[in-house]
Structures are given as structure tokens and as C-alpha cells.
CSV table of C-alpha atoms and ligand atoms in Angstrom, one decimal:
chain,number,residue,atom,x,y,z
A,1,MET,CA,72.7,-21.7,207.5
A,2,ILE,CA,73.5,-20.6,204.0
A,3,THR,CA,71.4,-17.7,202.6
A,4,ALA,CA,69.5,-17.9,199.3
A,5,ALA,CA,71.8,-15.2,197.8
A,6,ASP,CA,74.9,-17.3,198.7
A,7,LEU,CA,73.3,-20.4,197.2
A,8,LEU,CA,72.7,-18.6,194.0
A,9,THR,CA,76.3,-17.3,193.8
A,10,VAL,CA,77.6,-20.8,194.5
A,11,SER,CA,75.3,-22.2,191.7
A,12,TYR,CA,76.4,-19.6,189.2
A,13,THR,CA,80.1,-20.1,190.0
A,14,VAL,CA,80.0,-23.9,189.9
A,15,ALA,CA,77.9,-23.9,186.7
A,16,GLY,CA,80.4,-21.6,185.0
A,17,ILE,CA,83.4,-23.8,186.1
A,18,ALA,CA,81.5,-27.0,185.0
A,19,ALA,CA,80.6,-25.4,181.6
A,20,VAL,CA,84.3,-24.5,181.0
A,21,ALA,CA,85.4,-28.1,182.1
A,22,ALA,CA,82.8,-29.7,179.9
A,23,ALA,CA,83.7,-27.5,176.8
A,24,ALA,CA,87.4,-28.4,177.3
A,25,GLY,CA,86.4,-32.1,177.7
A,26,MET,CA,84.3,-32.0,174.4
A,27,VAL,CA,87.3,-30.5,172.5
A,28,VAL,CA,89.6,-33.2,173.9
A,29,LEU,CA,87.0,-36.0,173.1
A,30,ARG,CA,86.8,-34.7,169.6
A,31,LEU,CA,90.5,-34.7,169.2
A,32,LEU,CA,90.7,-38.2,170.5
A,33,ALA,CA,87.6,-39.4,168.6
A,34,ALA,CA,89.5,-42.1,166.8
A,35,ARG,CA,91.1,-43.5,170.0
A,36,SER,CA,89.8,-46.4,172.1
A,37,VAL,CA,86.6,-45.9,174.1
A,38,ALA,CA,88.8,-46.5,177.2
A,39,THR,CA,90.5,-43.2,176.5
A,40,SER,CA,87.2,-41.4,176.1
A,41,LEU,CA,85.9,-42.8,179.4
A,42,THR,CA,89.1,-41.6,181.2
A,43,VAL,CA,88.5,-38.1,179.7
A,44,VAL,CA,84.9,-38.2,181.1
A,45,ALA,CA,86.2,-39.1,184.5
A,46,ALA,CA,88.9,-36.4,184.3
A,47,VAL,CA,86.3,-33.7,183.4
A,48,THR,CA,84.2,-34.7,186.4
A,49,VAL,CA,87.1,-34.7,188.9
A,50,ALA,CA,88.5,-31.4,187.5
A,51,ALA,CA,85.2,-29.6,187.6
A,52,THR,CA,84.6,-30.8,191.2
A,53,LEU,CA,88.1,-29.8,192.4
A,54,ALA,CA,88.0,-26.4,190.7
A,55,GLY,CA,84.5,-25.8,192.1
A,56,VAL,CA,85.5,-26.7,195.6
A,57,VAL,CA,88.7,-24.5,195.6
A,58,VAL,CA,87.0,-21.4,194.1
A,59,ILE,CA,83.9,-21.6,196.4
A,60,SER,CA,86.1,-22.2,199.5
A,61,ASN,CA,88.0,-19.0,198.6
A,62,GLU,CA,84.9,-17.0,198.2
A,63,MET,CA,83.2,-18.3,201.3
A,64,PHE,CA,86.2,-18.2,203.5
A,65,ILE,CA,85.9,-21.9,204.4
A,66,SER,CA,88.5,-22.9,206.9
A,67,ARG,CA,91.7,-24.5,205.6
A,68,LYS,CA,90.9,-27.6,207.6
A,69,ASP,CA,87.4,-28.0,206.1
A,70,LEU,CA,88.8,-27.5,202.6
A,71,ASP,CA,91.4,-30.2,203.1
A,72,VAL,CA,88.7,-32.6,204.3
A,73,VAL,CA,86.5,-31.9,201.2
A,74,LEU,CA,89.5,-32.1,198.8
A,75,THR,CA,90.6,-35.5,200.2
A,76,VAL,CA,87.0,-36.8,199.7
A,77,VAL,CA,86.9,-35.4,196.2
A,78,VAL,CA,90.4,-36.9,195.3
A,79,ILE,CA,89.5,-40.3,196.6
A,80,ALA,CA,86.1,-40.3,194.8
A,81,GLY,CA,87.9,-39.1,191.7
A,82,ILE,CA,90.4,-42.0,191.9
A,83,ALA,CA,87.4,-44.4,192.3
A,84,GLY,CA,85.8,-42.8,189.2
A,85,PHE,CA,89.0,-43.2,187.2
A,86,ALA,CA,89.4,-46.8,188.1
A,87,VAL,CA,85.8,-47.6,187.1
A,88,ALA,CA,86.1,-45.7,183.8
A,89,LEU,CA,89.4,-47.5,183.0
A,90,LEU,CA,87.9,-50.9,183.9
A,91,LEU,CA,84.8,-50.2,181.8
A,92,GLY,CA,86.9,-48.9,178.9
A,93,ARG,CA,89.1,-52.0,179.0
A,94,ARG,CA,86.0,-54.3,179.1
A,95,VAL,CA,84.5,-52.6,176.0
A,96,ALA,CA,87.8,-52.7,174.2
A,97,ALA,CA,88.3,-56.4,175.1
A,98,ALA,CA,84.8,-57.2,173.9
A,99,SER,CA,85.3,-55.4,170.6
A,100,ARG,CA,88.7,-57.2,170.2
A,101,LEU,CA,86.8,-60.6,170.7
A,102,MET,CA,84.3,-59.6,168.1
A,103,LEU,CA,87.0,-58.6,165.7
A,104,ALA,CA,88.6,-62.0,166.2
A,105,SER,CA,85.3,-63.7,165.5
A,106,VAL,CA,84.8,-61.7,162.3
A,107,LYS,CA,88.4,-62.5,161.1
A,108,GLU,CA,87.8,-66.2,161.7
A,109,VAL,CA,84.8,-66.1,159.3
A,110,GLY,CA,87.0,-65.9,156.2
A,111,ASN,CA,85.4,-66.7,152.9
A,112,GLY,CA,82.1,-68.4,153.1
A,113,GLY,CA,82.5,-69.4,156.7
A,114,LYS,CA,80.0,-68.8,159.5
A,115,TYR,CA,80.3,-66.1,162.2
A,116,HIS,CA,80.3,-67.4,165.7
A,117,PRO,CA,79.5,-64.7,168.3
A,118,PRO,CA,82.1,-64.4,171.2
A,119,SER,CA,81.0,-66.5,174.2
A,120,THR,CA,81.5,-63.7,176.7
A,121,VAL,CA,78.7,-61.3,177.8
A,122,LEU,CA,78.9,-58.3,175.5
A,123,PRO,CA,77.6,-54.8,176.2
A,124,ALA,CA,74.2,-54.2,174.7
A,125,GLU,CA,75.3,-52.2,171.7
A,126,LEU,CA,78.1,-54.7,170.8
A,127,ALA,CA,75.7,-57.6,171.4
A,128,GLY,CA,73.2,-56.0,169.0
A,129,LEU,CA,76.0,-55.5,166.4
A,130,SER,CA,77.1,-59.1,166.9
A,131,ALA,CA,73.6,-60.5,166.4
A,132,GLU,CA,73.3,-58.5,163.2
A,133,LEU,CA,76.7,-59.7,162.0
A,134,GLU,CA,75.6,-63.3,162.7
A,135,MET,CA,72.4,-62.8,160.7
A,136,ALA,CA,74.2,-61.1,157.8
A,137,HIS,CA,76.9,-63.8,157.7
A,138,GLY,CA,74.1,-66.5,157.8
A,139,LEU,CA,72.4,-64.9,154.8
A,140,LEU,CA,75.8,-64.6,153.0
A,141,ALA,CA,76.6,-68.3,153.6
A,142,GLU,CA,73.2,-69.3,152.2
A,143,ALA,CA,73.8,-67.1,149.1
A,144,TRP,CA,77.2,-68.7,148.7
A,145,ASP,CA,75.7,-72.2,149.0
A,146,ARG,CA,73.0,-71.3,146.4
A,147,GLU,CA,75.6,-69.9,144.1
A,148,ARG,CA,77.8,-73.1,144.4
A,149,THR,CA,74.8,-75.4,143.8
A,150,LEU,CA,73.7,-73.2,140.8
A,151,GLU,CA,77.2,-73.4,139.4
A,152,VAL,CA,77.3,-77.2,139.7
A,153,SER,CA,73.9,-77.6,138.0
A,154,ARG,CA,74.9,-75.1,135.3
A,155,ARG,CA,78.0,-77.1,134.6
A,156,GLU,CA,76.0,-80.4,134.5
A,157,LEU,CA,73.5,-78.8,132.3
A,158,VAL,CA,76.1,-77.7,129.8
A,159,ALA,CA,77.6,-81.2,129.8
A,160,TRP,CA,74.3,-82.9,129.3
A,161,VAL,CA,73.0,-80.5,126.7
A,162,SER,CA,76.2,-80.8,124.6
A,163,HIS,CA,75.8,-84.5,124.8
A,164,ASP,CA,72.1,-84.3,123.9
A,165,LEU,CA,72.8,-82.0,121.0
A,166,ARG,CA,75.8,-84.0,119.7
A,167,THR,CA,74.0,-87.3,119.4
A,168,PRO,CA,71.2,-86.2,117.0
A,169,LEU,CA,73.7,-84.0,115.1
A,170,ALA,CA,75.9,-87.1,114.5
A,171,GLY,CA,72.8,-88.9,113.2
A,172,LEU,CA,71.9,-86.0,111.0
A,173,ARG,CA,75.4,-85.8,109.6
A,174,ALA,CA,75.4,-89.6,108.8
A,175,MET,CA,72.1,-89.4,107.0
A,176,ALA,CA,73.1,-86.2,105.1
A,177,GLU,CA,76.4,-87.9,104.0
A,178,ALA,CA,74.7,-91.1,102.9
A,179,LEU,CA,72.3,-89.0,100.8
A,180,GLU,CA,75.2,-86.8,99.4
A,181,ASP,CA,77.4,-89.8,98.5
A,182,GLY,CA,74.5,-91.7,96.9
A,183,VAL,CA,75.0,-94.6,99.4
A,184,VAL,CA,71.2,-94.9,99.7
A,185,THR,CA,69.4,-95.2,96.4
A,186,ASP,CA,66.0,-96.7,97.0
A,187,TRP,CA,63.4,-93.9,97.3
A,188,GLN,CA,61.8,-95.4,100.4
A,189,THR,CA,65.0,-95.0,102.4
A,190,ILE,CA,65.7,-91.6,100.9
A,191,SER,CA,62.3,-90.4,101.9
A,192,ARG,CA,62.6,-91.9,105.4
A,193,TYR,CA,66.0,-90.1,105.8
A,194,HIS,CA,64.4,-86.9,104.7
A,195,SER,CA,61.6,-87.1,107.2
A,196,GLN,CA,64.0,-88.2,110.0
A,197,ILE,CA,66.2,-85.2,109.2
A,198,ARG,CA,63.2,-82.9,109.5
A,199,GLU,CA,62.0,-84.6,112.8
A,200,GLU,CA,65.4,-84.4,114.3
A,201,THR,CA,65.8,-80.7,113.3
A,202,ASP,CA,62.4,-79.9,114.8
A,203,ARG,CA,63.5,-81.7,118.0
A,204,LEU,CA,66.8,-79.8,118.1
A,205,THR,CA,64.9,-76.5,117.5
A,206,LEU,CA,62.5,-77.2,120.4
A,207,MET,CA,65.5,-78.1,122.7
A,208,ILE,CA,67.3,-74.9,121.8
A,209,ASP,CA,64.1,-72.9,122.4
A,210,ASP,CA,63.7,-74.6,125.8
A,211,LEU,CA,67.3,-73.8,126.7
A,212,PHE,CA,66.8,-70.2,125.8
A,213,GLU,CA,63.6,-70.0,127.9
A,214,LEU,CA,65.4,-71.7,130.8
A,215,SER,CA,68.3,-69.3,130.6
A,216,ARG,CA,65.9,-66.3,130.6
A,217,ILE,CA,64.2,-67.7,133.7
A,218,HIS,CA,67.5,-68.3,135.5
A,219,ALA,CA,68.7,-64.8,134.6
A,220,GLY,CA,65.5,-63.3,135.9
A,221,ALA,CA,64.9,-61.9,132.4
A,222,LEU,CA,61.5,-63.4,131.8
A,223,ARG,CA,59.4,-60.5,130.6
A,224,LEU,CA,55.8,-61.2,131.6
A,225,SER,CA,53.1,-59.3,129.7
A,226,ARG,CA,50.2,-60.0,132.1
A,227,ARG,CA,46.5,-59.7,131.5
A,228,VAL,CA,43.5,-61.1,133.3
A,229,VAL,CA,42.1,-64.3,131.8
A,230,GLY,CA,40.0,-67.2,132.9
A,231,LEU,CA,42.3,-70.0,133.8
A,232,CYS,CA,39.8,-72.4,132.3
A,233,ASP,CA,40.4,-70.9,128.9
A,234,LEU,CA,44.2,-71.5,129.2
A,235,VAL,CA,43.5,-75.1,130.3
A,236,GLY,CA,41.2,-75.5,127.3
A,237,GLU,CA,43.9,-74.3,124.9
A,238,ALA,CA,46.5,-76.6,126.4
A,239,LEU,CA,44.1,-79.6,126.1
A,240,SER,CA,43.3,-78.8,122.4
A,241,SER,CA,47.0,-78.5,121.5
A,242,ALA,CA,47.8,-81.8,123.2
A,243,GLU,CA,44.8,-83.7,121.8
A,244,PRO,CA,46.6,-84.9,118.6
A,245,LEU,CA,49.4,-86.4,120.7
A,246,ALA,CA,46.8,-88.1,123.0
A,247,GLN,CA,45.0,-89.6,120.0
A,248,ALA,CA,48.1,-90.8,118.4
A,249,LYS,CA,49.0,-92.6,121.7
A,250,GLY,CA,45.5,-93.9,122.4
A,251,VAL,CA,45.3,-92.0,125.7
A,252,ARG,CA,42.0,-90.6,126.9
A,253,LEU,CA,42.3,-86.9,127.6
A,254,ARG,CA,39.6,-85.3,129.9
A,255,GLY,CA,39.3,-81.9,131.3
A,256,SER,CA,36.9,-79.9,133.4
A,257,ALA,CA,37.0,-76.5,135.0
A,258,VAL,CA,34.8,-74.4,137.3
A,259,PRO,CA,33.7,-71.3,135.5
A,260,GLY,CA,35.7,-68.1,135.9
A,261,LEU,CA,38.9,-68.5,137.8
A,262,PRO,CA,40.4,-65.1,136.8
A,263,VAL,CA,44.2,-65.0,136.9
A,264,CYS,CA,46.5,-62.2,135.9
A,265,VAL,CA,49.2,-64.0,133.9
A,266,ASP,CA,51.3,-64.0,130.8
A,267,THR,CA,49.1,-66.3,128.8
A,268,ALA,CA,51.8,-67.5,126.5
A,269,GLU,CA,54.1,-68.5,129.4
A,270,VAL,CA,51.5,-70.1,131.6
A,271,GLY,CA,50.1,-71.9,128.5
A,272,ARG,CA,53.6,-73.2,127.9
A,273,ALA,CA,53.8,-74.5,131.5
A,274,LEU,CA,50.4,-76.2,131.2
A,275,ARG,CA,51.3,-77.8,127.9
A,276,ASN,CA,54.5,-79.2,129.4
A,277,LEU,CA,52.5,-80.9,132.2
A,278,VAL,CA,49.8,-82.2,129.9
A,279,VAL,CA,52.3,-83.5,127.3
A,280,ASN,CA,54.4,-85.2,130.0
A,281,ALA,CA,51.3,-86.8,131.4
A,282,ILE,CA,50.3,-88.2,128.0
A,283,ARG,CA,53.8,-89.4,127.2
A,284,HIS,CA,54.1,-91.3,130.5
A,285,THR,CA,50.6,-92.8,130.3
A,286,PRO,CA,50.3,-96.2,128.5
A,287,SER,CA,47.8,-96.4,125.6
A,288,ASP,CA,44.3,-96.9,126.9
A,289,GLY,CA,45.2,-95.0,130.1
A,290,ALA,CA,43.6,-91.7,131.0
A,291,VAL,CA,44.9,-88.2,131.7
A,292,GLU,CA,42.6,-85.8,133.6
A,293,VAL,CA,43.0,-82.1,133.9
A,294,LEU,CA,40.9,-80.2,136.5
A,295,ALA,CA,40.8,-76.4,137.1
A,296,ASP,CA,39.3,-75.3,140.4
A,297,GLN,CA,40.0,-72.9,143.2
A,298,GLU,CA,41.1,-73.4,146.8
A,299,SER,CA,41.9,-71.0,149.6
A,300,GLY,CA,42.1,-68.0,147.4
A,301,MET,CA,44.2,-69.6,144.7
A,302,ALA,CA,43.3,-71.0,141.3
A,303,THR,CA,44.5,-74.6,140.9
A,304,VAL,CA,45.1,-76.9,138.0
A,305,SER,CA,45.8,-80.5,138.5
A,306,VAL,CA,47.1,-82.9,135.8
A,307,SER,CA,46.6,-86.5,136.8
A,308,ASP,CA,47.9,-89.4,134.7
A,309,SER,CA,48.1,-93.2,134.8
A,310,CYS,CA,51.9,-93.5,134.6
A,311,GLY,CA,52.0,-96.0,137.5
A,312,GLY,CA,53.6,-93.5,139.9
A,313,ILE,CA,57.0,-91.8,140.0
A,314,PRO,CA,59.6,-93.6,142.1
A,315,ALA,CA,59.6,-91.9,145.6
A,316,GLU,CA,63.4,-91.1,145.3
A,317,HIS,CA,62.7,-89.2,142.0
A,318,LEU,CA,59.7,-87.2,143.3
A,319,PRO,CA,61.8,-84.3,144.8
A,320,ARG,CA,64.1,-84.2,141.8
A,321,VAL,CA,61.6,-84.1,138.8
A,322,PHE,CA,61.8,-80.3,138.7
A,323,ASP,CA,65.6,-80.2,138.6
A,324,VAL,CA,67.2,-78.9,135.5
A,325,ALA,CA,67.9,-81.8,133.0
A,326,PHE,CA,66.5,-84.5,135.3
A,327,ARG,CA,65.0,-87.3,133.2
A,328,GLY,CA,64.6,-90.1,135.6
A,329,GLU,CA,67.0,-92.6,134.1
A,330,THR,CA,70.7,-92.3,134.7
A,331,ALA,CA,71.9,-93.1,131.2
A,332,ARG,CA,71.1,-90.1,129.0
A,333,THR,CA,70.4,-91.8,125.8
A,334,PRO,CA,68.2,-89.5,123.7
A,335,VAL,CA,64.9,-91.3,122.9
A,336,PRO,CA,63.1,-89.9,119.8
A,337,GLY,CA,60.1,-87.8,120.9
A,338,GLU,CA,61.5,-87.2,124.4
A,339,GLY,CA,62.8,-84.0,125.8
A,340,ALA,CA,66.0,-83.1,127.5
A,341,GLY,CA,64.5,-82.9,131.0
A,342,LEU,CA,63.9,-79.1,130.8
A,343,GLY,CA,60.1,-79.1,130.6
A,344,LEU,CA,59.4,-79.2,134.3
A,345,SER,CA,62.1,-76.8,135.3
A,346,ILE,CA,60.7,-74.3,132.8
A,347,ALA,CA,57.1,-74.9,134.1
A,348,ARG,CA,58.3,-74.3,137.7
A,349,GLY,CA,60.2,-71.2,136.7
A,350,ILE,CA,57.2,-69.7,134.9
A,351,ILE,CA,54.7,-70.5,137.7
A,352,GLU,CA,57.1,-69.1,140.4
A,353,ALA,CA,57.6,-66.0,138.3
A,354,HIS,CA,53.8,-65.5,138.7
A,355,SER,CA,54.0,-65.9,142.5
A,356,GLY,CA,52.5,-69.4,142.1
A,357,GLN,CA,53.5,-72.8,143.2
A,358,ILE,CA,53.9,-76.1,141.5
A,359,GLY,CA,54.1,-79.6,143.1
A,360,VAL,CA,53.8,-83.3,142.4
A,361,ARG,CA,52.6,-86.3,144.3
A,362,ASN,CA,51.7,-89.9,143.5
A,363,ALA,CA,48.0,-90.4,143.4
A,364,GLY,CA,45.6,-93.1,142.1
A,365,PRO,CA,47.0,-94.9,139.0
A,366,GLY,CA,49.8,-92.4,138.5
A,367,CYS,CA,51.0,-89.1,139.6
A,368,GLN,CA,49.4,-85.7,139.9
A,369,PHE,CA,51.0,-82.4,139.2
A,370,VAL,CA,49.3,-79.4,140.7
A,371,ILE,CA,49.7,-75.7,139.8
A,372,ARG,CA,48.5,-72.9,142.1
A,373,LEU,CA,48.2,-69.3,141.0
A,374,PRO,CA,46.9,-66.3,142.8
A,375,LEU,CA,43.3,-65.4,141.8
A,376,ALA,CA,42.9,-62.0,140.3
A,377,SER,CA,40.2,-59.7,141.7
A,378,THR,CA,36.9,-60.7,140.2
A,379,ALA,CA,36.1,-57.0,139.2
A,380,ALA,CA,38.8,-57.4,136.5
A,381,ALA,CA,37.6,-60.8,135.4
A,382,PRO,CA,36.5,-61.5,131.8
A,383,THR,CA,32.8,-61.4,131.4
A,384,GLN,CA,32.1,-64.4,129.3
A,385,PRO,CA,31.1,-67.4,131.4
A,386,ALA,CA,33.4,-70.4,131.1
A,387,ALA,CA,31.8,-73.8,130.7
A,388,ALA,CA,32.4,-76.6,133.0
A,389,GLY,CA,33.3,-79.9,131.3
A,390,LEU,CA,35.9,-78.4,129.0
A,391,PHE,CA,37.0,-81.3,127.0
A,392,GLU,CA,36.3,-85.0,126.5
A,393,GLY,CA,38.9,-86.8,124.3
B,1,ADP,N1,53.5,-87.1,134.2
B,1,ADP,C1,54.6,-87.7,134.5
B,1,ADP,N2,54.6,-89.0,134.9
B,1,ADP,C2,55.7,-89.7,135.2
B,1,ADP,N3,56.9,-89.1,135.2
B,1,ADP,C3,57.0,-87.8,134.8
B,1,ADP,C4,55.9,-87.1,134.5
B,1,ADP,N4,56.3,-85.8,134.2
B,1,ADP,C5,57.6,-85.8,134.3
B,1,ADP,N5,58.1,-87.0,134.7
B,1,ADP,C6,59.5,-87.4,135.0
B,1,ADP,O1,60.2,-86.2,135.2
B,1,ADP,C7,61.3,-86.1,134.3
B,1,ADP,C8,61.5,-84.6,133.9
B,1,ADP,O2,60.4,-84.2,133.1
B,1,ADP,P1,60.6,-82.9,132.1
B,1,ADP,O3,61.3,-81.9,132.9
B,1,ADP,O4,59.3,-82.6,131.5
B,1,ADP,O5,61.6,-83.5,131.1
B,1,ADP,P2,61.4,-84.4,129.8
B,1,ADP,O6,60.0,-84.5,129.5
B,1,ADP,O7,62.2,-83.7,128.8
B,1,ADP,O8,62.0,-85.8,130.1
B,1,ADP,C9,60.8,-87.0,133.1
B,1,ADP,O9,61.9,-87.4,132.4
B,1,ADP,C10,60.1,-88.1,133.9
B,1,ADP,O10,61.1,-89.0,134.4
B,2,MG,MG1,58.7,-82.9,129.5
């Protein structure tokens, strides 16, 4: 039976030897830090075996263990050590093989491809890394797709816009030349040319202004100077500004809003979006038809709906009306008084910049565009009560 004092001596001695072996192991591990994990695992196994062997030899000398007992213990330790080495090597090779597989998968991705994780079972850390890689590559692939689509639509836009600009410019030039050369002499034609030149110039100015706004939206450079206003006031303003157009076309324009509806928005921008919707509705409604604008609230959002009597938008066009330069018809012949298909893209850009949503559906005798904007806290709402039944045109 071993005494307590002997046990203490054994503990001290073995702890000392283990500490020296561990320190040496740490140094070697540090020197081999850049080598394969298999090498590091072999070092760990070697430290364990060395510490055990040294401990057994030193203790057997101190305790006068018989040569025979020592041989038995050493044989056991050596065999256990060999088993440890083998397992360490196997584990190391497994980790190295798994990381090689991952590396191959990453190399296969290339430019814009998708990362497919290796089909073998990976150690937890590598599996985590692989999952993260898969997600990151997924996001990258989406970004690449978006970039490509954007590039295509940018190129289309430039092509369409240069076409849309060139056609009225050719007309302007022809009229200016006719006036300059004195080809037209009767004052009626001269005055018609003058007013046409002014109208076309106005249209071009509006188009260039729309393009500028759209490019600011796309570049994320829309500067919003927000303040809290009642949405019904904005709707009222949009209706008043569109009223002359409605009257000229013989379209009935009606509007109503529930009082209040505080929203924190850039009034000029949201006003512009609303005007685009109302003007579109009037333009696409035949004379004697009606356009109705309603402002209300629903599930914590302020809503504005603009319903017209256009007869409905073809189902295949519905998902595309907000696309840049989409105008419904395939031939892009500029029609006097019509835009370049930028109005709805601008409206969507403005509303989304305010964390809102815009959508369209066919309803009743025509289609209905709906804008949703987050309601501002009522504490900050304007105090004057807004009237229901905004407008009756
Ligand atoms: N209220 C509406 N009723 C029917 N069609 C519409 C309406 N608003 C928009 N559209 C369709 O969506 C297209 C894009 O509209 P928009 O971006 O405002 O461009 P634009 O008014 O310059 O044609 C229009 O050309 C038209 O085909
Ligand atoms: Mg429009």
C-alpha cells in the first residue's frame, strides 16, 4: 500500500515532467503553426506518450520498482502510445481531406457561380464554415444577378431615351428650319409652329427632369427632407394640380380622405409620386369616366388608392408597369402629351425610399394603384383637422 507522502512525491514528479513536456509541445506547435492540422495532432500524441514514458521511468527509479514490472508498464505505454499516434494521424488526415474537399468546392465556384458544399460529412467547425460560405456565395450570386439585370435595363433605358429625345428634336429642328428659311409664311402656321416648339420643349424638359430624378433614385442619392404632414393634405394638393387636366379631358375627379393620417415624408417627393398616379389615371380614363382617390389607414399604414376607368391593364403588363421605360405598347412612338414610361418607376422609387409600398391591381371599371406609407406617431401630427370629402370635380 502506497503512503500518502509517496503519493504526493509521485504527483509532484509527474506534474513536473508533464509540465516540461507540455511546454516543449507548445513551442513545437507554435513553430509548426502553419503546417497541416495532422502534424499538430501528431505533436499532441507525441507529448502525451513522452510525458507518460518519462514519468514511468523516473518514478520506477525513485520507487525501486522491479525491472520486470517496469518492462510490463513500458510495453503497455508504448502500445497505447502507438494507438494514440494512429488515431491522431487518422483524425488529422480526415480533417485535411475535408478541408481539401472544401477548397475544391470553393475553387469550382469561379465568377458568379454557386458554392456546392462537399457531400461528405465534415467536422462541425468546417461544416459551419461551409454553411457560411454557401450563404455568402448565395448572396453574392443574387447581387451579381441584380447587377446584371440593372445593367441590361440601364442599357435599354439609354437606348429608349435617346430614341425618345431624338424624335421630338427632329421635329423641333424641322419647324425651326422652316421658320428660318421662310418656307412657312401664313401667320396661322407660324403661330402653330411656335406653340408646338414651346410644347415640345416643355415635354423634353419634363423628360430630362424625370431622368434626373430616376438616376438620383437609382444612385440612392435621393435626399429626403422629411416632416410630419397629414397625407390628406398631400392628396388634396395632387388633386388640385391635376384638376385642369381632368377638366380638359372631361374626366370626373373625386377624392376623399379620413382626417389626420400623419406621415413623416418629403412632401415634394411624395406629392410628385401622387401626381404621377393621378395624372396617369386621368390620361388612361376615357372622357366621361371617373377617377377616384381615397386616403385611409389600414393595419398601421396610411393608404392612398387611385382608381380609374381605363378598362383594366392587360394581365401580362401588370407586373411590368413599374419597370423603367415600360409603356405598354411595343412600338415606342412618342405620342404628344405622353411620358417616356418613367412616371411609375419614379413613384415606386420615392415610395420605397420612404419605407412604403406601391402596387396595382385591376378593379371595377379600371385599375387601382395603392400606396402604403408608415403612419407617423400621432403626437407629432399636425393639429388642424383635415376634412373628409376633399374634392369633387
Ligand atoms: N392608371 C393607369 N391605367 C392604365 N394603364 C396605366 C395606368 N398607369 C400606368 N399605366 C401603364 O403603365 C405604363 C407606365 O406608366 P408610367 O411609368 O407613368 O409611364 P408613362 O405615363 O410615361 O407612359 C403606361 O404607359 C401605361 O401603359
Ligand atoms: Mg405616367
